[in-house]
Amino acid sequence: MGASGGLLAGGEPEAAVSGPGRHVRVVLVDDHRMFRTGVQAEIGQTERTGVEVVGEAPDVDQAVSVITSTRPEVVLLDVHLPGGGGVEVLRRCSALMADAERPVRFLALSVSDAAEDVIGVIRGGARGYVTKTITGTDLVDSIFRVQDGDAVFSPRLAGFVLDAFASTDAPPVDEDLDRLTQREREVLRLIARGYAYKEIAKQLYISVKTVESHVSAVLRKLQLSNRHELTRWATARRLV
């Protein structure tokens, strides 16, 4: 996750303690098993945090199945998932979110801090968006706030949402950008920021070979020749 103090930064779990007698049932949705295990270890000690992890899933189909069967109060949802991404999970769980008596609320938890990712899941119905650099203590606090119906965002991400919803104009369609998958956009953004392949692989929990494959696909789809052209392309569209 790139920053010290994040959920998988190592060391002993933080003493993330909820208020007296508080309890929340949570489902973890993320396509990286190591990350799910790390979050479970960090926040899932119910007697200490008040958080009970009742299920987990690595992709859209399994997420919808687990969420429907367990009916948690809060779902921690990654933005980039096999099967359509976090937005697809939100779409298929819209009835659960709208349940007046037992609403299922969603908190996006992602490595991405891109405006389009934040705005996409908020438009889809998520109650908040935090990045994976968040500490265990703050994540527990965010989960309980979302359970209470509050909106929760990592610093600066709220500005994306305010700007998006303050505008009555629909965002312009970028046909070139629409050709890319969500993962390809994420790799594109990190390449444009100057990250090396090994750094991207570490941050996204994928292999260097997978990073190379994504970069090749991006270059082919955008009809670019090298990472320098790719960086100029991304900068011109304010994706960096």
PDB file of C-alpha atoms in Angstrom:
ATOM      1  CA  MET A   1       0.000   0.000   0.000  1.00  0.00           C
ATOM      2  CA  GLY A   2       3.024   2.226  -0.164  1.00  0.00           C
ATOM      3  CA  ALA A   3       2.751   4.210   3.094  1.00  0.00           C
ATOM      4  CA  SER A   4       3.903   3.374   6.571  1.00  0.00           C
ATOM      5  CA  GLY A   5       1.142   2.803   9.040  1.00  0.00           C
ATOM      6  CA  GLY A   6      -1.119   1.125   6.500  1.00  0.00           C
ATOM      7  CA  LEU A   7      -2.986  -2.099   7.092  1.00  0.00           C
ATOM      8  CA  LEU A   8      -0.184  -4.362   5.894  1.00  0.00           C
ATOM      9  CA  ALA A   9       2.742  -2.249   7.050  1.00  0.00           C
ATOM     10  CA  GLY A  10       3.918  -4.980   9.403  1.00  0.00           C
ATOM     11  CA  GLY A  11       4.409  -5.104  13.140  1.00  0.00           C
ATOM     12  CA  GLU A  12       1.819  -5.687  15.808  1.00  0.00           C
ATOM     13  CA  PRO A  13      -1.833  -4.863  15.121  1.00  0.00           C
ATOM     14  CA  GLU A  14      -2.910  -1.510  16.476  1.00  0.00           C
ATOM     15  CA  ALA A  15      -5.194  -1.338  19.474  1.00  0.00           C
ATOM     16  CA  ALA A  16      -8.183  -0.349  17.382  1.00  0.00           C
ATOM     17  CA  VAL A  17     -10.952  -0.256  19.942  1.00  0.00           C
ATOM     18  CA  SER A  18     -14.591   0.642  19.335  1.00  0.00           C
ATOM     19  CA  GLY A  19     -16.961   2.286  21.745  1.00  0.00           C
ATOM     20  CA  PRO A  20     -18.401   0.333  24.671  1.00  0.00           C
ATOM     21  CA  GLY A  21     -20.726  -2.459  23.573  1.00  0.00           C
ATOM     22  CA  ARG A  22     -20.589  -1.583  19.887  1.00  0.00           C
ATOM     23  CA  HIS A  23     -20.732  -4.365  17.318  1.00  0.00           C
ATOM     24  CA  VAL A  24     -20.782  -4.443  13.528  1.00  0.00           C
ATOM     25  CA  ARG A  25     -20.868  -7.357  11.083  1.00  0.00           C
ATOM     26  CA  VAL A  26     -18.572  -6.865   8.091  1.00  0.00           C
ATOM     27  CA  VAL A  27     -17.831  -8.599   4.775  1.00  0.00           C
ATOM     28  CA  LEU A  28     -14.418  -8.106   3.125  1.00  0.00           C
ATOM     29  CA  VAL A  29     -14.360  -7.928  -0.673  1.00  0.00           C
ATOM     30  CA  ASP A  30     -10.908  -7.800  -2.256  1.00  0.00           C
ATOM     31  CA  ASP A  31      -9.245  -9.929  -4.915  1.00  0.00           C
ATOM     32  CA  HIS A  32      -5.981 -10.260  -2.968  1.00  0.00           C
ATOM     33  CA  ARG A  33      -6.086 -12.997  -0.351  1.00  0.00           C
ATOM     34  CA  MET A  34      -3.066 -11.614   1.502  1.00  0.00           C
ATOM     35  CA  PHE A  35      -4.753  -8.276   1.892  1.00  0.00           C
ATOM     36  CA  ARG A  36      -7.992  -9.833   3.153  1.00  0.00           C
ATOM     37  CA  THR A  37      -5.959 -11.844   5.662  1.00  0.00           C
ATOM     38  CA  GLY A  38      -4.170  -8.687   6.790  1.00  0.00           C
ATOM     39  CA  VAL A  39      -7.393  -6.761   7.291  1.00  0.00           C
ATOM     40  CA  GLN A  40      -8.939  -9.698   9.147  1.00  0.00           C
ATOM     41  CA  ALA A  41      -5.954  -9.806  11.517  1.00  0.00           C
ATOM     42  CA  GLU A  42      -5.991  -6.040  11.987  1.00  0.00           C
ATOM     43  CA  ILE A  43      -9.654  -5.363  12.690  1.00  0.00           C
ATOM     44  CA  GLY A  44     -11.357  -8.749  13.089  1.00  0.00           C
ATOM     45  CA  GLN A  45     -10.639  -9.381  16.773  1.00  0.00           C
ATOM     46  CA  THR A  46     -14.231  -8.781  17.771  1.00  0.00           C
ATOM     47  CA  GLU A  47     -13.725  -8.563  21.525  1.00  0.00           C
ATOM     48  CA  ARG A  48     -11.186  -5.777  20.973  1.00  0.00           C
ATOM     49  CA  THR A  49     -12.574  -3.874  17.993  1.00  0.00           C
ATOM     50  CA  GLY A  50     -16.278  -4.701  17.959  1.00  0.00           C
ATOM     51  CA  VAL A  51     -15.904  -5.775  14.311  1.00  0.00           C
ATOM     52  CA  GLU A  52     -17.037  -9.272  13.340  1.00  0.00           C
ATOM     53  CA  VAL A  53     -15.901 -10.394   9.894  1.00  0.00           C
ATOM     54  CA  VAL A  54     -18.718 -12.668   8.722  1.00  0.00           C
ATOM     55  CA  GLY A  55     -17.512 -13.347   5.182  1.00  0.00           C
ATOM     56  CA  GLU A  56     -15.097 -12.479   2.412  1.00  0.00           C
ATOM     57  CA  ALA A  57     -14.948 -12.676  -1.361  1.00  0.00           C
ATOM     58  CA  PRO A  58     -12.391 -12.194  -4.167  1.00  0.00           C
ATOM     59  CA  ASP A  59     -14.668 -11.299  -7.085  1.00  0.00           C
ATOM     60  CA  VAL A  60     -18.040  -9.856  -8.029  1.00  0.00           C
ATOM     61  CA  ASP A  61     -20.090 -13.067  -8.169  1.00  0.00           C
ATOM     62  CA  GLN A  62     -18.826 -14.408  -4.849  1.00  0.00           C
ATOM     63  CA  ALA A  63     -19.206 -10.979  -3.259  1.00  0.00           C
ATOM     64  CA  VAL A  64     -22.869 -10.727  -4.200  1.00  0.00           C
ATOM     65  CA  SER A  65     -23.487 -14.273  -2.954  1.00  0.00           C
ATOM     66  CA  VAL A  66     -21.762 -13.725   0.397  1.00  0.00           C
ATOM     67  CA  ILE A  67     -23.334 -10.325   0.990  1.00  0.00           C
ATOM     68  CA  THR A  68     -26.810 -11.652   0.177  1.00  0.00           C
ATOM     69  CA  SER A  69     -26.443 -14.679   2.451  1.00  0.00           C
ATOM     70  CA  THR A  70     -24.850 -12.940   5.438  1.00  0.00           C
ATOM     71  CA  ARG A  71     -26.556  -9.516   5.285  1.00  0.00           C
ATOM     72  CA  PRO A  72     -23.734  -7.587   7.004  1.00  0.00           C
ATOM     73  CA  GLU A  73     -24.121  -4.032   8.236  1.00  0.00           C
ATOM     74  CA  VAL A  74     -21.022  -2.889   6.323  1.00  0.00           C
ATOM     75  CA  VAL A  75     -19.105  -4.194   3.303  1.00  0.00           C
ATOM     76  CA  LEU A  76     -15.466  -3.196   2.756  1.00  0.00           C
ATOM     77  CA  LEU A  77     -15.325  -3.095  -1.034  1.00  0.00           C
ATOM     78  CA  ASP A  78     -12.315  -2.922  -3.334  1.00  0.00           C
ATOM     79  CA  VAL A  79     -12.855  -0.888  -6.490  1.00  0.00           C
ATOM     80  CA  HIS A  80     -11.038  -3.235  -8.876  1.00  0.00           C
ATOM     81  CA  LEU A  81     -12.454  -6.765  -8.870  1.00  0.00           C
ATOM     82  CA  PRO A  82     -12.738  -9.580 -11.414  1.00  0.00           C
ATOM     83  CA  GLY A  83     -16.219  -9.703 -12.902  1.00  0.00           C
ATOM     84  CA  GLY A  84     -16.997  -6.012 -13.279  1.00  0.00           C
ATOM     85  CA  GLY A  85     -15.443  -4.164 -10.350  1.00  0.00           C
ATOM     86  CA  GLY A  86     -16.895  -2.681  -7.202  1.00  0.00           C
ATOM     87  CA  VAL A  87     -19.482  -0.704  -9.147  1.00  0.00           C
ATOM     88  CA  GLU A  88     -21.007  -3.967 -10.390  1.00  0.00           C
ATOM     89  CA  VAL A  89     -21.261  -5.283  -6.817  1.00  0.00           C
ATOM     90  CA  LEU A  90     -23.067  -2.092  -5.830  1.00  0.00           C
ATOM     91  CA  ARG A  91     -25.441  -2.374  -8.789  1.00  0.00           C
ATOM     92  CA  ARG A  92     -26.361  -5.959  -7.941  1.00  0.00           C
ATOM     93  CA  CYS A  93     -26.784  -5.152  -4.249  1.00  0.00           C
ATOM     94  CA  SER A  94     -28.906  -2.027  -4.750  1.00  0.00           C
ATOM     95  CA  ALA A  95     -31.978  -3.648  -3.180  1.00  0.00           C
ATOM     96  CA  LEU A  96     -29.992  -4.501  -0.053  1.00  0.00           C
ATOM     97  CA  MET A  97     -28.748  -0.922   0.218  1.00  0.00           C
ATOM     98  CA  ALA A  98     -32.305   0.371  -0.108  1.00  0.00           C
ATOM     99  CA  ASP A  99     -33.715  -1.881   2.641  1.00  0.00           C
ATOM    100  CA  ALA A 100     -35.139   0.555   5.193  1.00  0.00           C
ATOM    101  CA  GLU A 101     -34.971  -1.862   8.125  1.00  0.00           C
ATOM    102  CA  ARG A 102     -31.646  -3.645   7.509  1.00  0.00           C
ATOM    103  CA  PRO A 103     -29.617  -1.622   5.026  1.00  0.00           C
ATOM    104  CA  VAL A 104     -26.282  -2.988   3.863  1.00  0.00           C
ATOM    105  CA  ARG A 105     -23.848  -0.100   3.640  1.00  0.00           C
ATOM    106  CA  PHE A 106     -20.648  -0.056   1.579  1.00  0.00           C
ATOM    107  CA  LEU A 107     -17.280   1.514   2.331  1.00  0.00           C
ATOM    108  CA  ALA A 108     -14.788   1.441  -0.556  1.00  0.00           C
ATOM    109  CA  LEU A 109     -11.276   0.425   0.509  1.00  0.00           C
ATOM    110  CA  SER A 110      -8.849   0.704  -2.393  1.00  0.00           C
ATOM    111  CA  VAL A 111      -5.258   1.379  -3.346  1.00  0.00           C
ATOM    112  CA  SER A 112      -6.567   3.794  -5.982  1.00  0.00           C
ATOM    113  CA  ASP A 113      -7.008   7.481  -5.212  1.00  0.00           C
ATOM    114  CA  ALA A 114      -8.189   8.358  -8.721  1.00  0.00           C
ATOM    115  CA  ALA A 115     -11.112  10.767  -8.980  1.00  0.00           C
ATOM    116  CA  GLU A 116     -13.037   8.577 -11.440  1.00  0.00           C
ATOM    117  CA  ASP A 117     -12.808   5.574  -9.099  1.00  0.00           C
ATOM    118  CA  VAL A 118     -13.994   7.587  -6.099  1.00  0.00           C
ATOM    119  CA  ILE A 119     -16.863   9.205  -7.968  1.00  0.00           C
ATOM    120  CA  GLY A 120     -17.881   5.933  -9.650  1.00  0.00           C
ATOM    121  CA  VAL A 121     -18.479   4.001  -6.431  1.00  0.00           C
ATOM    122  CA  ILE A 122     -20.104   6.940  -4.668  1.00  0.00           C
ATOM    123  CA  ARG A 123     -22.533   7.326  -7.555  1.00  0.00           C
ATOM    124  CA  GLY A 124     -23.100   3.581  -7.230  1.00  0.00           C
ATOM    125  CA  GLY A 125     -24.228   3.972  -3.621  1.00  0.00           C
ATOM    126  CA  ALA A 126     -21.129   3.553  -1.420  1.00  0.00           C
ATOM    127  CA  ARG A 127     -21.175   5.626   1.780  1.00  0.00           C
ATOM    128  CA  GLY A 128     -17.481   6.414   1.711  1.00  0.00           C
ATOM    129  CA  TYR A 129     -14.052   5.792   0.234  1.00  0.00           C
ATOM    130  CA  VAL A 130     -10.771   5.268   2.070  1.00  0.00           C
ATOM    131  CA  THR A 131      -7.379   4.242   0.723  1.00  0.00           C
ATOM    132  CA  LYS A 132      -5.358   1.258   1.869  1.00  0.00           C
ATOM    133  CA  THR A 133      -2.847   3.482   3.645  1.00  0.00           C
ATOM    134  CA  ILE A 134      -5.441   3.895   6.407  1.00  0.00           C
ATOM    135  CA  THR A 135      -4.515   2.611   9.866  1.00  0.00           C
ATOM    136  CA  GLY A 136      -6.462  -0.142  11.592  1.00  0.00           C
ATOM    137  CA  THR A 137      -7.753   2.286  14.219  1.00  0.00           C
ATOM    138  CA  ASP A 138      -9.075   4.705  11.620  1.00  0.00           C
ATOM    139  CA  LEU A 139     -10.594   1.895   9.562  1.00  0.00           C
ATOM    140  CA  VAL A 140     -12.542   0.594  12.547  1.00  0.00           C
ATOM    141  CA  ASP A 141     -13.768   4.127  13.237  1.00  0.00           C
ATOM    142  CA  SER A 142     -14.757   4.535   9.569  1.00  0.00           C
ATOM    143  CA  ILE A 143     -16.689   1.253   9.608  1.00  0.00           C
ATOM    144  CA  PHE A 144     -18.763   2.308  12.606  1.00  0.00           C
ATOM    145  CA  ARG A 145     -19.396   5.742  11.117  1.00  0.00           C
ATOM    146  CA  VAL A 146     -20.642   4.162   7.902  1.00  0.00           C
ATOM    147  CA  GLN A 147     -22.838   1.815   9.951  1.00  0.00           C
ATOM    148  CA  ASP A 148     -24.366   4.940  11.500  1.00  0.00           C
ATOM    149  CA  GLY A 149     -25.070   6.354   8.043  1.00  0.00           C
ATOM    150  CA  ASP A 150     -22.235   8.891   7.906  1.00  0.00           C
ATOM    151  CA  ALA A 151     -20.174   9.579   4.789  1.00  0.00           C
ATOM    152  CA  VAL A 152     -16.468   8.841   5.276  1.00  0.00           C
ATOM    153  CA  PHE A 153     -13.527   9.769   3.059  1.00  0.00           C
ATOM    154  CA  SER A 154      -9.753   9.754   3.229  1.00  0.00           C
ATOM    155  CA  PRO A 155      -8.280  13.280   3.230  1.00  0.00           C
ATOM    156  CA  ARG A 156      -8.619  15.098  -0.126  1.00  0.00           C
ATOM    157  CA  LEU A 157     -10.894  12.439  -1.675  1.00  0.00           C
ATOM    158  CA  ALA A 158     -13.998  14.244  -0.465  1.00  0.00           C
ATOM    159  CA  GLY A 159     -13.083  17.118  -2.771  1.00  0.00           C
ATOM    160  CA  PHE A 160     -13.509  14.870  -5.813  1.00  0.00           C
ATOM    161  CA  VAL A 161     -17.043  14.041  -4.751  1.00  0.00           C
ATOM    162  CA  LEU A 162     -17.976  17.622  -3.897  1.00  0.00           C
ATOM    163  CA  ASP A 163     -16.692  18.839  -7.252  1.00  0.00           C
ATOM    164  CA  ALA A 164     -18.484  16.073  -9.137  1.00  0.00           C
ATOM    165  CA  PHE A 165     -21.857  16.576  -7.509  1.00  0.00           C
ATOM    166  CA  ALA A 166     -21.619  20.365  -7.583  1.00  0.00           C
ATOM    167  CA  SER A 167     -21.493  20.222 -11.371  1.00  0.00           C
ATOM    168  CA  THR A 168     -24.694  19.683 -13.307  1.00  0.00           C
ATOM    169  CA  ASP A 169     -22.769  18.830 -16.470  1.00  0.00           C
ATOM    170  CA  ALA A 170     -22.157  15.189 -17.274  1.00  0.00           C
ATOM    171  CA  PRO A 171     -18.438  14.393 -17.611  1.00  0.00           C
ATOM    172  CA  PRO A 172     -17.254  14.162 -21.204  1.00  0.00           C
ATOM    173  CA  VAL A 173     -16.845  10.686 -22.643  1.00  0.00           C
ATOM    174  CA  ASP A 174     -13.253   9.766 -23.448  1.00  0.00           C
ATOM    175  CA  GLU A 175     -13.479   6.935 -25.955  1.00  0.00           C
ATOM    176  CA  ASP A 176      -9.748   6.183 -25.705  1.00  0.00           C
ATOM    177  CA  LEU A 177      -9.885   5.884 -21.915  1.00  0.00           C
ATOM    178  CA  ASP A 178     -13.032   3.759 -22.116  1.00  0.00           C
ATOM    179  CA  ARG A 179     -11.074   1.136 -24.066  1.00  0.00           C
ATOM    180  CA  LEU A 180      -8.998   0.398 -20.974  1.00  0.00           C
ATOM    181  CA  THR A 181     -10.024  -1.893 -18.147  1.00  0.00           C
ATOM    182  CA  GLN A 182      -9.971  -0.542 -14.599  1.00  0.00           C
ATOM    183  CA  ARG A 183      -6.732  -2.398 -13.849  1.00  0.00           C
ATOM    184  CA  GLU A 184      -5.119  -1.033 -17.021  1.00  0.00           C
ATOM    185  CA  ARG A 185      -6.103   2.490 -15.964  1.00  0.00           C
ATOM    186  CA  GLU A 186      -4.509   1.909 -12.577  1.00  0.00           C
ATOM    187  CA  VAL A 187      -1.258   0.699 -14.134  1.00  0.00           C
ATOM    188  CA  LEU A 188      -1.357   3.583 -16.617  1.00  0.00           C
ATOM    189  CA  ARG A 189      -1.664   6.105 -13.797  1.00  0.00           C
ATOM    190  CA  LEU A 190       1.254   4.645 -11.851  1.00  0.00           C
ATOM    191  CA  ILE A 191       3.453   4.460 -14.960  1.00  0.00           C
ATOM    192  CA  ALA A 192       2.670   8.102 -15.685  1.00  0.00           C
ATOM    193  CA  ARG A 193       3.656   9.000 -12.113  1.00  0.00           C
ATOM    194  CA  GLY A 194       7.093   7.516 -12.726  1.00  0.00           C
ATOM    195  CA  TYR A 195       6.782   4.211 -10.868  1.00  0.00           C
ATOM    196  CA  ALA A 196       9.040   1.354 -11.956  1.00  0.00           C
ATOM    197  CA  TYR A 197       7.469  -1.967 -12.911  1.00  0.00           C
ATOM    198  CA  LYS A 198       8.655  -3.580  -9.669  1.00  0.00           C
ATOM    199  CA  GLU A 199       7.116  -0.760  -7.613  1.00  0.00           C
ATOM    200  CA  ILE A 200       3.806  -1.089  -9.455  1.00  0.00           C
ATOM    201  CA  ALA A 201       3.813  -4.849  -8.945  1.00  0.00           C
ATOM    202  CA  LYS A 202       4.381  -4.410  -5.217  1.00  0.00           C
ATOM    203  CA  GLN A 203       1.714  -1.737  -4.829  1.00  0.00           C
ATOM    204  CA  LEU A 204      -0.939  -3.642  -6.782  1.00  0.00           C
ATOM    205  CA  TYR A 205      -0.002  -7.101  -5.451  1.00  0.00           C
ATOM    206  CA  ILE A 206       0.619  -8.470  -8.924  1.00  0.00           C
ATOM    207  CA  SER A 207       3.708  -9.871 -10.688  1.00  0.00           C
ATOM    208  CA  VAL A 208       6.115  -7.802 -12.764  1.00  0.00           C
ATOM    209  CA  LYS A 209       5.139  -9.945 -15.753  1.00  0.00           C
ATOM    210  CA  THR A 210       1.482  -8.994 -15.223  1.00  0.00           C
ATOM    211  CA  VAL A 211       2.452  -5.322 -15.064  1.00  0.00           C
ATOM    212  CA  GLU A 212       4.333  -5.711 -18.360  1.00  0.00           C
ATOM    213  CA  SER A 213       1.267  -7.343 -19.930  1.00  0.00           C
ATOM    214  CA  HIS A 214      -0.990  -4.497 -18.784  1.00  0.00           C
ATOM    215  CA  VAL A 215       1.440  -1.871 -20.114  1.00  0.00           C
ATOM    216  CA  SER A 216       1.619  -3.644 -23.481  1.00  0.00           C
ATOM    217  CA  ALA A 217      -2.176  -3.755 -23.650  1.00  0.00           C
ATOM    218  CA  VAL A 218      -2.444  -0.049 -22.809  1.00  0.00           C
ATOM    219  CA  LEU A 219       0.119   0.925 -25.439  1.00  0.00           C
ATOM    220  CA  ARG A 220      -1.653  -1.201 -28.051  1.00  0.00           C
ATOM    221  CA  LYS A 221      -5.129   0.124 -27.266  1.00  0.00           C
ATOM    222  CA  LEU A 222      -3.989   3.762 -27.203  1.00  0.00           C
ATOM    223  CA  GLN A 223      -1.688   3.295 -30.226  1.00  0.00           C
ATOM    224  CA  LEU A 224       1.332   4.627 -28.328  1.00  0.00           C
ATOM    225  CA  SER A 225       4.944   3.504 -28.680  1.00  0.00           C
ATOM    226  CA  ASN A 226       6.544   3.847 -25.237  1.00  0.00           C
ATOM    227  CA  ARG A 227       6.035   4.915 -21.628  1.00  0.00           C
ATOM    228  CA  HIS A 228       7.128   8.497 -22.402  1.00  0.00           C
ATOM    229  CA  GLU A 229       4.274   8.916 -24.878  1.00  0.00           C
ATOM    230  CA  LEU A 230       1.999   7.207 -22.374  1.00  0.00           C
ATOM    231  CA  THR A 231       3.010   9.700 -19.667  1.00  0.00           C
ATOM    232  CA  ARG A 232       2.291  12.662 -21.960  1.00  0.00           C
ATOM    233  CA  TRP A 233      -1.078  11.131 -22.885  1.00  0.00           C
ATOM    234  CA  ALA A 234      -2.064  10.654 -19.231  1.00  0.00           C
ATOM    235  CA  THR A 235      -0.831  14.121 -18.228  1.00  0.00           C
ATOM    236  CA  ALA A 236      -2.831  15.772 -20.993  1.00  0.00           C
ATOM    237  CA  ARG A 237      -5.978  14.122 -19.570  1.00  0.00           C
ATOM    238  CA  ARG A 238      -5.075  15.015 -15.966  1.00  0.00           C
ATOM    239  CA  LEU A 239      -4.915  11.376 -14.937  1.00  0.00           C
ATOM    240  CA  VAL A 240      -1.620  11.697 -13.079  1.00  0.00           C
TER     241      VAL A 240
END
